[in-house]
Amino acid sequence: MATDLRISLTDLCSLRCTYCMPAEGLPWLSQRERLTDAEFVRLASVFVALGVTSVRLTGGEPLVHPGVVSVVERLRALEPAPEISLTTNGVTLERHARKLADAGLSRINVSLDTLDRERFARLTRRDRLPAVLAGLAAAADAGLAPLKVNTVLVRGENLDEAPALLGWALRHGYDLRFIEHMPLDADHTWTRADMVTAEEMLDLVGATYALRPRAERLSAPAEDFDVVDGPDRASWAVPVGRVGVIASVTRPFCRDCDRLRLTADGQLRTCLFAQHETDLRAPLRAGATDTELAELIRAAVAGKQAGHGIGAQGFVQPTRTMSAIGG
Ligand code: SAM
Ligand code: SF4
């Protein structure tokens, strides 16, 4: 059984990243369609009883969900207590960091694609870079370590900034991970020919920094490297830095992937690229027992597709976009 569950707390978001959402946003779920906090916690308790040990809250933007702190607290109170982490765009992290840490959050990933304010405003269609940087500082202050920063590299947008982003992360002691752009964007701008591959990312960063592959993968999707030397070595906050690449497209890790995803409207997905979802909301609202819900989950996991098939002829992008699935 899978051990890693991602819960998309909301499909709403405070940014409009060009590789994720259209400028005008998406047709949002209605309040009635979204699970309530009690429903999220009830379903999570069934997953935990089935062996899930780690729950990541995501979205949309999980910090625009009003009940996020209390959800963390209630998930931590499940038995056996899962580890709770969260992926955020960081815009309102400054005022949430301490409360989240106090509620029992263990780790946080902040998505940040550029350190240039104008570029940030263009990429996310919102001028919020200072807020994100303040959020990162607040998370570090609150002890939410190790802080991970996720960066999607897009040709013609921020690719040239990759070495500078790594230098910045090393100075602050953050773990940086570069992510390949995946065909999950609402505007359907992704093309295989144009996307930046992990190989290209590593060549670019490796021209400035000495990288040594780590013997084992620290987390399933990322290939991790120790950063052992670089031109700004004296300014690093860490003795040896770390950088990772998440190469979902060019180096798929489907065989090792045991992630499950629960959408904000209670649909279970066993793969980001799945065409099929298992509805848990309808049975939940119709009064299903824990055993009945567990049976539905087990059947969905048993039917998980073997691979995402992005490279295959006839690959069809799922209707749900990244922000509606929960990346
Ligand atoms: N809003 C939060 C955030 O941005 O961190 C959480 C949800 S967001 C969908 C989760 C992650 O997915 C972010 O790191 C974002 O950069 C990444 N992402 C979004 N669209 C993507 C795409 N088409 N390909 C690859 N990564 C994507
Ligand atoms: Fe929002 Fe995250 Fe998508 Fe950006 S990547 S639009 S922050 S959900």
Short mmCIF file of C-alpha atoms in Angstrom, two decimals, residues 13 15-24 26 59-61 87-90 109-114 119-126 132 149-159 165 176-191 194-196 201 272-273 317-318 320-325 327:
data_model
loop_
_atom_site.label_atom_id
_atom_site.label_comp_id
_atom_site.label_asym_id
_atom_site.label_seq_id
_atom_site.Cartn_x
_atom_site.Cartn_y
_atom_site.Cartn_z
CA CYS A 13 -4.75 30.20 -5.66
CA LEU A 15 -0.94 33.49 -8.04
CA ARG A 16 -1.43 32.72 -11.72
CA CYS A 17 1.86 31.09 -12.74
CA THR A 18 1.97 31.02 -16.52
CA TYR A 19 3.01 27.34 -16.66
CA CYS A 20 0.12 26.33 -14.39
CA MET A 21 -2.98 28.55 -14.65
CA PRO A 22 -4.56 30.91 -17.16
CA ALA A 23 -4.57 34.64 -16.34
CA GLU A 24 -8.30 34.59 -15.63
CA LEU A 26 -10.06 28.39 -13.73
CA GLY A 59 -3.42 22.94 -3.74
CA GLY A 60 -4.13 25.33 -5.46
CA GLU A 61 -2.59 27.33 -2.67
CA THR A 87 3.83 22.90 -0.46
CA THR A 88 3.13 26.62 -0.82
CA ASN A 89 3.79 29.56 -3.09
CA GLY A 90 4.89 31.39 0.08
CA ASN A 109 8.41 23.32 0.35
CA VAL A 110 8.23 26.81 -1.11
CA SER A 111 7.89 27.27 -4.86
CA LEU A 112 10.00 30.09 -6.24
CA ASP A 113 11.13 30.43 -9.85
CA THR A 114 13.07 33.70 -9.86
CA ARG A 119 10.38 38.50 -13.77
CA PHE A 120 8.43 37.14 -10.80
CA ALA A 121 5.54 39.47 -11.61
CA ARG A 122 5.57 38.31 -15.23
CA LEU A 123 5.82 34.60 -14.38
CA THR A 124 3.18 34.59 -11.67
CA ARG A 125 1.13 37.56 -12.94
CA ARG A 126 1.32 39.02 -9.41
CA VAL A 132 7.54 35.20 -0.65
CA VAL A 149 12.65 25.48 -2.60
CA ASN A 150 11.08 24.16 -5.82
CA THR A 151 11.86 25.85 -9.11
CA VAL A 152 10.30 25.05 -12.47
CA LEU A 153 12.77 26.08 -15.17
CA VAL A 154 11.18 27.41 -18.34
CA ARG A 155 13.11 28.30 -21.47
CA GLY A 156 13.02 31.99 -22.29
CA GLU A 157 11.73 32.79 -18.79
CA ASN A 158 14.12 31.83 -15.98
CA LEU A 159 16.53 29.20 -17.32
CA LEU A 165 19.22 30.62 -7.76
CA LEU A 176 16.89 23.71 -4.08
CA ARG A 177 15.16 21.38 -6.53
CA PHE A 178 14.72 22.08 -10.20
CA ILE A 179 11.57 20.61 -11.72
CA GLU A 180 10.92 19.71 -15.34
CA HIS A 181 7.89 21.45 -16.78
CA MET A 182 5.14 18.85 -17.18
CA PRO A 183 2.19 18.75 -19.59
CA LEU A 184 -0.32 19.73 -16.92
CA ASP A 185 -0.70 23.43 -17.69
CA ALA A 186 -4.11 24.89 -18.34
CA ASP A 187 -2.97 26.89 -21.37
CA HIS A 188 -1.50 23.79 -23.09
CA THR A 189 1.73 25.64 -23.86
CA TRP A 190 3.95 22.65 -22.99
CA THR A 191 5.91 21.03 -25.79
CA ASP A 194 10.83 23.20 -25.82
CA MET A 195 10.89 21.93 -22.25
CA VAL A 196 14.12 22.17 -20.27
CA MET A 201 19.64 21.87 -16.02
CA LEU A 272 -0.67 12.87 -11.82
CA PHE A 273 -1.40 11.87 -15.41
CA GLN A 317 -3.08 15.42 -21.09
CA PRO A 318 -5.54 14.90 -18.22
CA ARG A 320 -7.49 18.39 -14.54
CA THR A 321 -4.54 20.74 -14.49
CA MET A 322 -1.71 20.72 -11.93
CA SER A 323 -3.39 23.27 -9.68
CA ALA A 324 -6.60 21.23 -9.57
CA ILE A 325 -4.80 17.95 -8.85
CA GLY A 327 1.26 19.04 -7.38
#
